[in-house]
Short mmCIF file of C-alpha atoms and ligand atoms in Angstrom, two decimals:
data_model
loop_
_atom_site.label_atom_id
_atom_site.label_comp_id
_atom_site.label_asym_id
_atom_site.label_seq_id
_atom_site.Cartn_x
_atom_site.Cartn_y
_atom_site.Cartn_z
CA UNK B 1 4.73 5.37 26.76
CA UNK B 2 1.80 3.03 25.85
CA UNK B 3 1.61 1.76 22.17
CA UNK B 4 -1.34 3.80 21.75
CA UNK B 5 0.69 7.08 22.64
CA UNK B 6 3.11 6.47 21.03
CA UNK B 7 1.04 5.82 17.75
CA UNK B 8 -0.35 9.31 17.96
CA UNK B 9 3.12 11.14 18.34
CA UNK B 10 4.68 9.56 15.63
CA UNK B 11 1.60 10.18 13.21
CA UNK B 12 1.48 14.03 14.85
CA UNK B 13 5.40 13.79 14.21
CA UNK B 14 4.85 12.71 10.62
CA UNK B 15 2.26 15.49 9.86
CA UNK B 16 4.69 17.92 11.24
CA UNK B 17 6.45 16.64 8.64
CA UNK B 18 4.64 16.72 5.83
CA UNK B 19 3.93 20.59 6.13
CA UNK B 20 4.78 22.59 3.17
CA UNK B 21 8.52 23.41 3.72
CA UNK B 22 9.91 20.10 5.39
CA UNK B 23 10.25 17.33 3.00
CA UNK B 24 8.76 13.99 3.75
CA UNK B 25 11.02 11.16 5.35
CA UNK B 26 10.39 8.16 2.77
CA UNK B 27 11.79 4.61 3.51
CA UNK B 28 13.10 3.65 -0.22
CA UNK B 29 14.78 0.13 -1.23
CA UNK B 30 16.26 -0.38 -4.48
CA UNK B 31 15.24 -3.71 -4.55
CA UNK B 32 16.36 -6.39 -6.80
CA UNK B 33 16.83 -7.14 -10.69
CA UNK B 34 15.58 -4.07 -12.71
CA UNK B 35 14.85 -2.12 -9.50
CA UNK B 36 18.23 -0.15 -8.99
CA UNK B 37 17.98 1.25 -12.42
CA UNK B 38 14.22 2.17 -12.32
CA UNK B 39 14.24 3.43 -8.51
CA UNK B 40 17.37 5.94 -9.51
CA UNK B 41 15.53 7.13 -12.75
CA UNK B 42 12.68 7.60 -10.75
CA UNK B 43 13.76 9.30 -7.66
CA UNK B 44 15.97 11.52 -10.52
CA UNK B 45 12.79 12.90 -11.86
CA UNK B 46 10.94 13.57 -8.88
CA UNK B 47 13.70 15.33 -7.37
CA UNK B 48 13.91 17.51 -10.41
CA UNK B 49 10.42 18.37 -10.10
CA UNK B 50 11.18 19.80 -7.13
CA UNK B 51 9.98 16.85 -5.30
CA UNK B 52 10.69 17.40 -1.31
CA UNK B 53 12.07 13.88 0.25
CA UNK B 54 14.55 12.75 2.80
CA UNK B 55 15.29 9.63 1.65
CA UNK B 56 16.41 6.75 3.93
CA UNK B 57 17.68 3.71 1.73
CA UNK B 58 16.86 0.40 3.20
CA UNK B 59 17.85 -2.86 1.99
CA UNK B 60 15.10 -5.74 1.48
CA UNK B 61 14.13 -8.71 -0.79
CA UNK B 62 16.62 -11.37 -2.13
CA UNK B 63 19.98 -10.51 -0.86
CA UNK B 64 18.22 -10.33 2.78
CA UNK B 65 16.30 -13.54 1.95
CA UNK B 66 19.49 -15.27 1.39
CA UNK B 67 21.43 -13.76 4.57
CA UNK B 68 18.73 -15.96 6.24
CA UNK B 69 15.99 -13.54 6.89
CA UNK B 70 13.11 -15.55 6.08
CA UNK B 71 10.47 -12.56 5.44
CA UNK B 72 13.23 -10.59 3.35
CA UNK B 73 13.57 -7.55 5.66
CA UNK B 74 15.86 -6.16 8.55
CA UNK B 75 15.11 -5.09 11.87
CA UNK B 76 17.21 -2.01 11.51
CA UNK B 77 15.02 -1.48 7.72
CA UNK B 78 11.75 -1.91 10.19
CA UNK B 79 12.84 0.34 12.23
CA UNK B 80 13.43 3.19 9.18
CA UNK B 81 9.45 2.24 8.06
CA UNK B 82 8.46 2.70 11.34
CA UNK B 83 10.01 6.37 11.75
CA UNK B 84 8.75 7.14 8.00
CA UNK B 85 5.91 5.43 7.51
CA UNK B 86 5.93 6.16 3.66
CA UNK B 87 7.54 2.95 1.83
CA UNK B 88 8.49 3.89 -2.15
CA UNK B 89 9.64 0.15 -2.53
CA UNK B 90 11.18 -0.79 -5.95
CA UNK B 91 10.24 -4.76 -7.42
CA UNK B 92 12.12 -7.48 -5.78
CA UNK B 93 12.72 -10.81 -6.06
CA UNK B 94 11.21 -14.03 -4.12
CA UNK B 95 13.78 -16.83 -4.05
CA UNK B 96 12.01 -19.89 -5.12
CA UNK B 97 11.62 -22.85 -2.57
CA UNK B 98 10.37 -23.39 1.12
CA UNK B 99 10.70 -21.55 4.22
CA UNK B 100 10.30 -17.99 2.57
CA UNK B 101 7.36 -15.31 3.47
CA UNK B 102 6.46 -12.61 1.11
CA UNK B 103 7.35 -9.26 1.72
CA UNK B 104 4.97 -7.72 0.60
CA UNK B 105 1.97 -9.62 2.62
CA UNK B 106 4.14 -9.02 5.52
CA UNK B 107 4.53 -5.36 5.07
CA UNK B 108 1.12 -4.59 4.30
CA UNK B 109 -0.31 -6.95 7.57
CA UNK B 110 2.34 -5.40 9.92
CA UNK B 111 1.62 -1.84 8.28
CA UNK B 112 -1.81 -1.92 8.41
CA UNK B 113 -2.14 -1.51 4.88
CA UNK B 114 -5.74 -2.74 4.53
CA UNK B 115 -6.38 -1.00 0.61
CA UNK B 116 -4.19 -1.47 -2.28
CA UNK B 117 -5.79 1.27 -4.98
CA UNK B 118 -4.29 0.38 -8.70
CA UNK B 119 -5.11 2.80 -11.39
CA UNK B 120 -5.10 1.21 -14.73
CA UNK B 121 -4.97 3.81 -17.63
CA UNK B 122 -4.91 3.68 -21.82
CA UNK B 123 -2.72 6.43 -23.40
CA UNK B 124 -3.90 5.72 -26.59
CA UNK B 125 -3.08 6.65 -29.72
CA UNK B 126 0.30 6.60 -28.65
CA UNK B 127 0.42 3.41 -26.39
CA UNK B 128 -0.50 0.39 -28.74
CA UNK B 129 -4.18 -1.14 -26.46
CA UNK B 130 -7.07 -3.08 -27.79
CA UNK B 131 -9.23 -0.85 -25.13
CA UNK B 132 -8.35 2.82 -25.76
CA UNK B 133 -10.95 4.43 -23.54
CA UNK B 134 -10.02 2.25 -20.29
CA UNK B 135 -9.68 4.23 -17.27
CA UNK B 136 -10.18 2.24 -14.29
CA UNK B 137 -9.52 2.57 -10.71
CA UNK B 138 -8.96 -1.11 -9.07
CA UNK B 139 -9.30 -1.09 -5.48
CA UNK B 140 -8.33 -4.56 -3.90
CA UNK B 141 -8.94 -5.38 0.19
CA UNK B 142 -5.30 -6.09 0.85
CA UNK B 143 -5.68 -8.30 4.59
CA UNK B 144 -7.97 -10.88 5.18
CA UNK B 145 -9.91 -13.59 2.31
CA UNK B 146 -7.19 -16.22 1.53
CA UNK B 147 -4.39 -14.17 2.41
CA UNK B 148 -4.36 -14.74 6.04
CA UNK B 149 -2.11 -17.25 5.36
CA UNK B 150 -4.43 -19.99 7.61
CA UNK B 151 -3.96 -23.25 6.01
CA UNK B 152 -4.31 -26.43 7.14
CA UNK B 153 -3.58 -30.75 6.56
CA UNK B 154 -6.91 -31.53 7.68
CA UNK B 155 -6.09 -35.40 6.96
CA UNK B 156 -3.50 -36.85 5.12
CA UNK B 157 -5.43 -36.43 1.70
CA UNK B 158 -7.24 -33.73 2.88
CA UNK B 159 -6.16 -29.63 3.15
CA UNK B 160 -7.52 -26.77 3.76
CA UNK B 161 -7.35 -22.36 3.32
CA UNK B 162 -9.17 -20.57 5.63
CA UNK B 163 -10.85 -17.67 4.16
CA UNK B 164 -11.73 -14.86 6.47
CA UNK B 165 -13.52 -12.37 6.01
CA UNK B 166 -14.56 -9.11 8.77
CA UNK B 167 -17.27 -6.72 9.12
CA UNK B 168 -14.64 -4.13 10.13
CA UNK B 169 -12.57 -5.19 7.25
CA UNK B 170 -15.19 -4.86 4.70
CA UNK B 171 -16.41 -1.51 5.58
CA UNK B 172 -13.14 0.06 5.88
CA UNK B 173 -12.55 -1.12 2.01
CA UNK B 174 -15.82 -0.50 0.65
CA UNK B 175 -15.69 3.19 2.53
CA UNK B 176 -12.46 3.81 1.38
CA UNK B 177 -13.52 2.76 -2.17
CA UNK B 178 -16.45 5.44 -2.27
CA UNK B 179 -14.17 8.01 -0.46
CA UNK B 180 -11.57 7.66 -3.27
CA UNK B 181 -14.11 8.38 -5.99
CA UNK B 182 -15.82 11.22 -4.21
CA UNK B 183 -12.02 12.52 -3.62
CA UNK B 184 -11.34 11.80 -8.01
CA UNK B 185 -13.81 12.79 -9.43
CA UNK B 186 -15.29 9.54 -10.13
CA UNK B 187 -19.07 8.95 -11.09
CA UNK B 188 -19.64 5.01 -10.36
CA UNK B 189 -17.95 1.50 -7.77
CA UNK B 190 -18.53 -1.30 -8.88
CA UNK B 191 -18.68 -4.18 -6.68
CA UNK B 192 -17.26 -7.79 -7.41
CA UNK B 193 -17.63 -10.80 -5.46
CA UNK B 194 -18.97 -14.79 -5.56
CA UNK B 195 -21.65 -14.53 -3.52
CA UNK B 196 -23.89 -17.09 -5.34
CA UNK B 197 -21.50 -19.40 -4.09
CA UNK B 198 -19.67 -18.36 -0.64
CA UNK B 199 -22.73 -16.89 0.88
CA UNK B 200 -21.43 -16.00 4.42
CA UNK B 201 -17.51 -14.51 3.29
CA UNK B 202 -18.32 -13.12 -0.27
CA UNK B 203 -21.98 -12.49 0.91
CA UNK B 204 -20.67 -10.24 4.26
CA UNK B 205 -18.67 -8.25 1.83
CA UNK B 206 -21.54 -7.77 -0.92
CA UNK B 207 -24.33 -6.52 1.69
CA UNK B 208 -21.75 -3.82 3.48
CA UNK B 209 -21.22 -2.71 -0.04
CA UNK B 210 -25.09 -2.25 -0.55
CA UNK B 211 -24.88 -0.78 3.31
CA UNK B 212 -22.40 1.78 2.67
CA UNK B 213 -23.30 2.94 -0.93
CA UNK B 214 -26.80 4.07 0.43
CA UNK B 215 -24.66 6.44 1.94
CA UNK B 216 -22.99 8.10 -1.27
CA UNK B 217 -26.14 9.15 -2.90
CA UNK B 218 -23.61 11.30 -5.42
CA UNK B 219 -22.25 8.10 -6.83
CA UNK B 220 -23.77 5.13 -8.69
CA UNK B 221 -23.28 1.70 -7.76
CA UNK B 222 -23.71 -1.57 -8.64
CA UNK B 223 -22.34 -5.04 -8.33
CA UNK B 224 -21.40 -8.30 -10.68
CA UNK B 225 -20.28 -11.72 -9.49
CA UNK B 226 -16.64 -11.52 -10.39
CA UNK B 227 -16.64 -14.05 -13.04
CA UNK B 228 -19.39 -12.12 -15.79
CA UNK B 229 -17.79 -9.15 -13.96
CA UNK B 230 -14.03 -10.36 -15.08
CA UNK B 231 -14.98 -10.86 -18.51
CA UNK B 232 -16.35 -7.69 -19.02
CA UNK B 233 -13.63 -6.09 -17.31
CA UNK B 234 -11.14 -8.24 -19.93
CA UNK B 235 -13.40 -7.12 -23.29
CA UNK B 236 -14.57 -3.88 -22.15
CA UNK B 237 -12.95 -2.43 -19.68
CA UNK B 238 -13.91 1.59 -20.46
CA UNK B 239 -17.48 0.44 -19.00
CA UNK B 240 -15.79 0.00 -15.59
CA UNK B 241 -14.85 3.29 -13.19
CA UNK B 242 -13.67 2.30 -10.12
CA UNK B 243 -14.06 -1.81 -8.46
CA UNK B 244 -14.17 -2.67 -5.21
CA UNK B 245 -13.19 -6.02 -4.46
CA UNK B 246 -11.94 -8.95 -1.77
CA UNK B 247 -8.02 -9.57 -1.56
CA UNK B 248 -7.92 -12.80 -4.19
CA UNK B 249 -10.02 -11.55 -7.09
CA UNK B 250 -8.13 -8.04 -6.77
CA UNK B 251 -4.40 -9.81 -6.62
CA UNK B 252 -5.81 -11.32 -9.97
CA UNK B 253 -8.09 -8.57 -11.99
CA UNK B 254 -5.74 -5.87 -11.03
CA UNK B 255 -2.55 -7.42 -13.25
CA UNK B 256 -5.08 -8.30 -16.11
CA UNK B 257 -6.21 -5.06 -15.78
CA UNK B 258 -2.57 -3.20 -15.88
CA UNK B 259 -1.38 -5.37 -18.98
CA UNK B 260 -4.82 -4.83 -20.80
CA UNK B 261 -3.10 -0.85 -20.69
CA UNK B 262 -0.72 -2.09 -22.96
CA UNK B 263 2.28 -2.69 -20.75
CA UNK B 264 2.36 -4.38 -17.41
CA UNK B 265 5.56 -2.10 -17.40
CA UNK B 266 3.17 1.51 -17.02
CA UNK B 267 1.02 0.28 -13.78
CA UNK B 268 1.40 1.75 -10.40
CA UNK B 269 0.09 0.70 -7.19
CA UNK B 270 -0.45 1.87 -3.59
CA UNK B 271 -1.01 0.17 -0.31
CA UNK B 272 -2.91 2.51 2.52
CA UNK B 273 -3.39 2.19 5.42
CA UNK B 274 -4.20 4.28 8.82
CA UNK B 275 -0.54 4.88 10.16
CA UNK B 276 1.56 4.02 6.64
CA UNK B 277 1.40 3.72 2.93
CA UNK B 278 3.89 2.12 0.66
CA UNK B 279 4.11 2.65 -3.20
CA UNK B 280 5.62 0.35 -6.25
CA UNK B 281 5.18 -0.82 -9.60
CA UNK B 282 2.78 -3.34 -10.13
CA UNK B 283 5.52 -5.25 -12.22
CA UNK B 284 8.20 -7.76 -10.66
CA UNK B 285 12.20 -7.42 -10.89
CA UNK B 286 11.90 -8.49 -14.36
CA UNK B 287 15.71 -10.40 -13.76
CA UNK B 288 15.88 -10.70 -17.79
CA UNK B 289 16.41 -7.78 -18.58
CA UNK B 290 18.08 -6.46 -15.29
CA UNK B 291 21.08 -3.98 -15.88
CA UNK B 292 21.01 -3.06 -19.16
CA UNK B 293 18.95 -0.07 -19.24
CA UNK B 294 15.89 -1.18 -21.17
CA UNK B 295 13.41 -1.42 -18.21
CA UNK B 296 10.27 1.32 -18.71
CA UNK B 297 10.56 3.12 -15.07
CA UNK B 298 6.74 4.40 -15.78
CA UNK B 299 5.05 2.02 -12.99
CA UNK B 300 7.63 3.15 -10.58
CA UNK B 301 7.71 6.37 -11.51
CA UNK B 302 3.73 7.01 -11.48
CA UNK B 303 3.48 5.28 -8.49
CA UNK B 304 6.04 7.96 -6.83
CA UNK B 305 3.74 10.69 -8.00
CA UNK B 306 0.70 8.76 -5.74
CA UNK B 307 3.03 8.68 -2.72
CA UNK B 308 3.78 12.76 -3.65
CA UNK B 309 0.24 13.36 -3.43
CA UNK B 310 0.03 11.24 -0.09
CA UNK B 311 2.52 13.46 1.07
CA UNK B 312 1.01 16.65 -0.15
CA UNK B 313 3.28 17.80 -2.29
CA UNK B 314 0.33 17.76 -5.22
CA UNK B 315 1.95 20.23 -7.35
CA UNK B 316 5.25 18.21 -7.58
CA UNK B 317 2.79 15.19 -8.37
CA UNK B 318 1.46 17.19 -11.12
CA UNK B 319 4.49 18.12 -12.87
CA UNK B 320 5.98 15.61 -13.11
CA UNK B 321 2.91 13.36 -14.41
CA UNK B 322 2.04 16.13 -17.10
CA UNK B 323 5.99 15.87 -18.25
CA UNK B 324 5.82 12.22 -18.02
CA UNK B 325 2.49 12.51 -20.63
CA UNK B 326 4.07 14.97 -22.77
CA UNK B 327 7.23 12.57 -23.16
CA UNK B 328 4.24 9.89 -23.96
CA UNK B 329 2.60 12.19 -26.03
CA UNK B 330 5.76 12.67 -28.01
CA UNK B 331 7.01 8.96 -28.85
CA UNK B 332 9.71 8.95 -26.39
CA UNK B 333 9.27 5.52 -25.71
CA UNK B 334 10.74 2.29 -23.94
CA UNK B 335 11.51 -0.83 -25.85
CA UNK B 336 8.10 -2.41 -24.15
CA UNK B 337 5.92 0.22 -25.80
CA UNK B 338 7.97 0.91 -28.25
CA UNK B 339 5.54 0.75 -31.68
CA UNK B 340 7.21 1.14 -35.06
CA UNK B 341 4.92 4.21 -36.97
CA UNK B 342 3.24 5.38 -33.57
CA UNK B 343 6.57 5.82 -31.47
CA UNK B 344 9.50 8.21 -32.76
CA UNK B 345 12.45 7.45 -30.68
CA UNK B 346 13.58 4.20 -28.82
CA UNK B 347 15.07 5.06 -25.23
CA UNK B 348 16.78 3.25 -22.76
CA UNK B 349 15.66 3.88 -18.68
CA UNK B 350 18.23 6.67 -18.16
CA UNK B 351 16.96 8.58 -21.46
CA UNK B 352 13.90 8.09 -20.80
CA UNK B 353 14.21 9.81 -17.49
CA UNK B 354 16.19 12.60 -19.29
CA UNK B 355 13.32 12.72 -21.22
CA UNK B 356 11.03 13.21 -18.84
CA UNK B 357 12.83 16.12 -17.02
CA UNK B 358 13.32 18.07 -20.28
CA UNK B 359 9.64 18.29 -20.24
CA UNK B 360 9.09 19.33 -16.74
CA UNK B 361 6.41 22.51 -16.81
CA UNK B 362 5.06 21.27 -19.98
CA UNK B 363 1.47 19.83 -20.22
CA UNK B 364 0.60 17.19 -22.68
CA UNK B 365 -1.68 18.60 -26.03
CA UNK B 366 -3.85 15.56 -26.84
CA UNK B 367 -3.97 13.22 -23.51
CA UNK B 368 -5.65 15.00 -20.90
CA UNK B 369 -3.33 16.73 -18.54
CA UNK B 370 -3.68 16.05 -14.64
CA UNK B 371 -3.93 18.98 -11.71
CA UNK B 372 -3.98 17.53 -8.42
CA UNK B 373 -5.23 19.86 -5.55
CA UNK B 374 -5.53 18.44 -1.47
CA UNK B 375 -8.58 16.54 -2.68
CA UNK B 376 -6.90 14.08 -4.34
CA UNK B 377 -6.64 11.50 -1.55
CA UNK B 378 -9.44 10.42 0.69
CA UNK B 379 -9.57 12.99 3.42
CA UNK B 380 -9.03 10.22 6.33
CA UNK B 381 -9.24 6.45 6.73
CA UNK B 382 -12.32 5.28 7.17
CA UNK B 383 -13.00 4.12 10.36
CA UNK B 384 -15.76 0.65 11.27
CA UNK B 385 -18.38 1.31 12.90
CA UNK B 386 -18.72 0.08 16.55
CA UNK B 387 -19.13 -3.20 17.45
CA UNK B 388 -22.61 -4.42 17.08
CA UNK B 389 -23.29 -7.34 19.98
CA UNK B 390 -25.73 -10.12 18.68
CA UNK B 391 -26.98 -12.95 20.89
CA UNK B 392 -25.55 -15.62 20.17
CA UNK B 393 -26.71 -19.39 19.07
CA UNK B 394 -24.87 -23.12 18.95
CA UNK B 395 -26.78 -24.22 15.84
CA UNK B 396 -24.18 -26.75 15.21
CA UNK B 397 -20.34 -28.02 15.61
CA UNK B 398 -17.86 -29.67 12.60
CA UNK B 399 -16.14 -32.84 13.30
CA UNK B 400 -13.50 -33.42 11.24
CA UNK B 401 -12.61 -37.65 11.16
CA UNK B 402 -9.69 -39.07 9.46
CA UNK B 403 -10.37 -42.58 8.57
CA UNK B 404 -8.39 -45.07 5.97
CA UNK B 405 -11.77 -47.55 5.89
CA UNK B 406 -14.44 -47.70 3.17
CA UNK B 407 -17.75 -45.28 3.97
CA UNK B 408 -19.32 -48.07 5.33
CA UNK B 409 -17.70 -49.08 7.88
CA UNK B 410 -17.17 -45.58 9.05
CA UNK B 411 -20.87 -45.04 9.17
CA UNK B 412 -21.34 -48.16 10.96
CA UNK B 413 -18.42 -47.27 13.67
CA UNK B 414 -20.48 -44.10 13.76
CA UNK B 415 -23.87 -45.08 14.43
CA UNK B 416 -22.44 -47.42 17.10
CA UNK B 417 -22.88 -44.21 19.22
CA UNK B 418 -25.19 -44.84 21.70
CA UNK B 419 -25.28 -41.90 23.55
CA UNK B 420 -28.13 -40.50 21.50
CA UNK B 421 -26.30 -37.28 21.12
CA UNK B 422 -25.44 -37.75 17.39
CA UNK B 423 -27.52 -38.97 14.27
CA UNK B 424 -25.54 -39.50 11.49
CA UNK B 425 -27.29 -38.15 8.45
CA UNK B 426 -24.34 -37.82 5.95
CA UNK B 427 -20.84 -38.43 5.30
CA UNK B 428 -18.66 -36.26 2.95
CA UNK B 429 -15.22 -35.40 2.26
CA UNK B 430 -16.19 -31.40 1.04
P1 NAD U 501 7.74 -9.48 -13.89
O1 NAD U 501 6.68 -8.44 -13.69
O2 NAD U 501 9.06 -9.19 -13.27
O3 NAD U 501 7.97 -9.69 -15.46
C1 NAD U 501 6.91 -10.09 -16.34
C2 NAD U 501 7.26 -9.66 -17.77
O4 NAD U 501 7.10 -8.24 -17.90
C3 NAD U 501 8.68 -9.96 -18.18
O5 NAD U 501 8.68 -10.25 -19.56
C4 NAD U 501 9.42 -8.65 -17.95
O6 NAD U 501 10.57 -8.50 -18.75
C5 NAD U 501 8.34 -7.63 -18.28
N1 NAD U 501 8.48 -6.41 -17.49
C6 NAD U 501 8.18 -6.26 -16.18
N2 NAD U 501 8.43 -5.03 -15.77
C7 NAD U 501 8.91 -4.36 -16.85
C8 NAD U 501 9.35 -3.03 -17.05
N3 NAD U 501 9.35 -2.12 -16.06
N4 NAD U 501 9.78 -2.68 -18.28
C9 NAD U 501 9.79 -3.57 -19.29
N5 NAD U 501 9.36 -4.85 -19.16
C10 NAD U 501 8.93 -5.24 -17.95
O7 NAD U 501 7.13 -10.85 -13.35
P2 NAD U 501 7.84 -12.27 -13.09
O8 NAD U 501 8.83 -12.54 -14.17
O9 NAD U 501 6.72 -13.19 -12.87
O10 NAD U 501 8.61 -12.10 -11.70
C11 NAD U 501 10.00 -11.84 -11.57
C12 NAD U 501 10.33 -11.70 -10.08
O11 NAD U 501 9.66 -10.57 -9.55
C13 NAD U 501 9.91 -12.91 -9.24
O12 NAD U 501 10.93 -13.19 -8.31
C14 NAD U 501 8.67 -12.42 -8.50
O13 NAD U 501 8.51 -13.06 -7.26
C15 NAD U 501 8.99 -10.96 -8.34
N6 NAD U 501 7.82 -10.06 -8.16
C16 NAD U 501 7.96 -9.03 -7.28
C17 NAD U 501 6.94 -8.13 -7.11
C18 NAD U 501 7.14 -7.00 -6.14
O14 NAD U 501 8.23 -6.82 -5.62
N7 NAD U 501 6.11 -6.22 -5.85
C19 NAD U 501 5.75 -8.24 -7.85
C20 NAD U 501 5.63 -9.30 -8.78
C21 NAD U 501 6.69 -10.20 -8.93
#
């Protein structure tokens, strides 16, 4: 079977399986530090929601690291994502020092997983935030710009990072960005980027943005260089619906934007992709307070209704986000958002979760309750367009020369050239 059969049988296979009726195969690793004890609160809820999942446990991050697998995952664990191609991964840890790749990177380049889509909500009055009317969607390009991992010792006091990015790459992103706010509801995308200053990269990605929003006359667009645009986004974040922007800036805005919430502790985040999704907290393993049930299981837990409504099982999704509002709504709250006068009862993870399932069928009476029909995700991945063939032009080639002597004597080693093939007209180390 070729690789491209075989790609569409195991999608066909894995929309057999996502029928009403069969439950969806999900990869799931409990990951490391607080991750056991938010993944099993978690998975508790969902389940009692009536959540439909065949769960295959996998074990990745630091453990694996250590065994001496330098990316932090198993062949037999690849071979589970594979099969599934849903990935509800709880937070692990990176062992500091040399010699080990991120998992994450990894998964989402092997995967596919080109948009990482991070919802970053108030619940105000009763989550303590400086910006109760925030309600914004960040969408982050999750492959190419400086995380293509392309670096290089140009000379010995010289290095550089490649930053690439596609045509293909952009409009699947900006596409997807439009297609998730027709899908939500949502009235406005907002590009970022620093085009003023990298006019090819940032530039490529601005105009496909101005390309592609011509063709969602139903919603508004416009676009801010990152760094006005990051500021605003920092002091007044409600003006902002949902952002489209290159890997770096994203990586960066979208954890600004989950702690401005209130709690770093209440984000979720997916990764999407054509043939595979994974979904986590935004949050890391958090190793200081690992194991002794004080962790808030919220990001994990809101990210698991995201991968529910990936795997069309919206009314699951629903329930259990309305009971995990209500619980909200009603001061049940970890120690992280845990306000004296606003909050009416401290819990730990597992009470928490109890918490939550108590509720189960209710809806929440002052925060806005959710109802998520098949609409909820973009309809399909965007694909690029076809390849566009442009003539092509040498206008000019680098040369890259490492030399230990003063300017001068480079330039006069330079113009020694007699071939008449090369004027030297400047000499910089940019
Ligand atoms: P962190 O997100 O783990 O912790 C930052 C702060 O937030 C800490 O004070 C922590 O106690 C608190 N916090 C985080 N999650 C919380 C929760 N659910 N409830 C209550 N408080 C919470 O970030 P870090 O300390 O920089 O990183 C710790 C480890 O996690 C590192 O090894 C890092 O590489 C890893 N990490 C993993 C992921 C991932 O797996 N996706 C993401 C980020 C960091």
């Amino acid at each position: 079977m070729d690789m491209q059969t075989e790609n569409a049988c195991s999608t066909a296979l894995f929309d057999d399986l996502k029928k009403p009726g069969g439950a969806t195969p999900v990869t799931v690793s409990f990951g490391d530090g607080i991750g056991p004890e938010i993944m099993a609160a978690s998975l508790r809820v969902m389940f009692a929601a009536g959540a439909k999942l065949a769960v295959e446990s996998i074990d990745v991050g630091e453990r694996v690291y250590r065994a001496g697998h330098t990316a932090g995952i198993t062949d037999a664990a690849w071979d589970s994502l594979r099969r599934t191609k849903v990935f509800f991964k709880a937070p692990i840890t990176t062992p500091q020092g040399g010699g080990f790749k991120s998992l994450n990177v990894t998964i989402r380049k092997s995967l596919g997983l080109f948009a990482n889509v991070r919802p970053c909500v108030a619940y105000a009055p009763f989550v303590a935030t400086r910006h109760p009317d925030m309600d914004v969607v960040i969408i982050r390009e999750n492959e190419e710009d400086l995380y293509a991992g392309i670096e290089h010792q140009q000379t010995q006091d010289v290095v550089q990072c490649l930053k690439l990015i596609t045509r293909p790459g952009c409009e699947k992103i900006v596409r997807y960005a439009f297609e998730y706010a027709r899908a939500n509801g949502r009235k406005r995308v907002t590009c970022f980027t620093k085009d003023n200053i990298m006019k090819l990269t940032d530039g490529l990605f601005h105009r496909v943005f101005e390309e592609i929003a011509g063709e969602y006359p139903d919603i508004a667009h416009d676009h801010a260089i990152v760094d006005i645009g990051a500021a605003r986004l920092a002091t007044a974040p409600e003006t902002f619906d949902v952002i489209v922007m290159p890997n770096l800036y994203g990586d960066i805005l979208s954890d600004v934007a989950a702690e401005l919430t209130g709690s770093i502790g209440l984000g979720p985040s997916a990764n999407v992709g054509a043939h595979g999704a994974m979904f986590e907290a935004i949050h890391g393993s958090a190793p200081q307070i690992a194991g002794q049930d004080i962790a808030n299981p919220s990001g994990l837990l809101l990210a698991g209704v995201m991968m529910l409504i990936h795997s069309g099982q919206p009314d699951a999704a629903a329930a259990v986000h309305n009971a995990w509002l209500k619980t909200i709504e009603d001061g049940i709250h970890t120690a992280d958002i845990f306000k004296e006068g606003v909050s009416r009862k401290k819990v730990g993870t597992r009470a928490f979760a109890e918490a939550i399932i108590e509720r189960l069928g209710q809806q929440p009476s002052s925060l806005m309750p959710v109802a998520y029909g098949e609409i909820a995700v973009p309809a399909s991945i965007p694909e690029p367009s076809p390849r566009r063939i442009k003539a092509k032009q040498l206008v000019g080639i680098d040369v890259f020369v490492d030399s230990t002597g003063s300017v001068e004597e480079l330039a006069s080693q330079l113009r020694q050239d007699e071939s008449g093939l090369i004027e030297l007209v400047m000499i910089t180390n940019r």
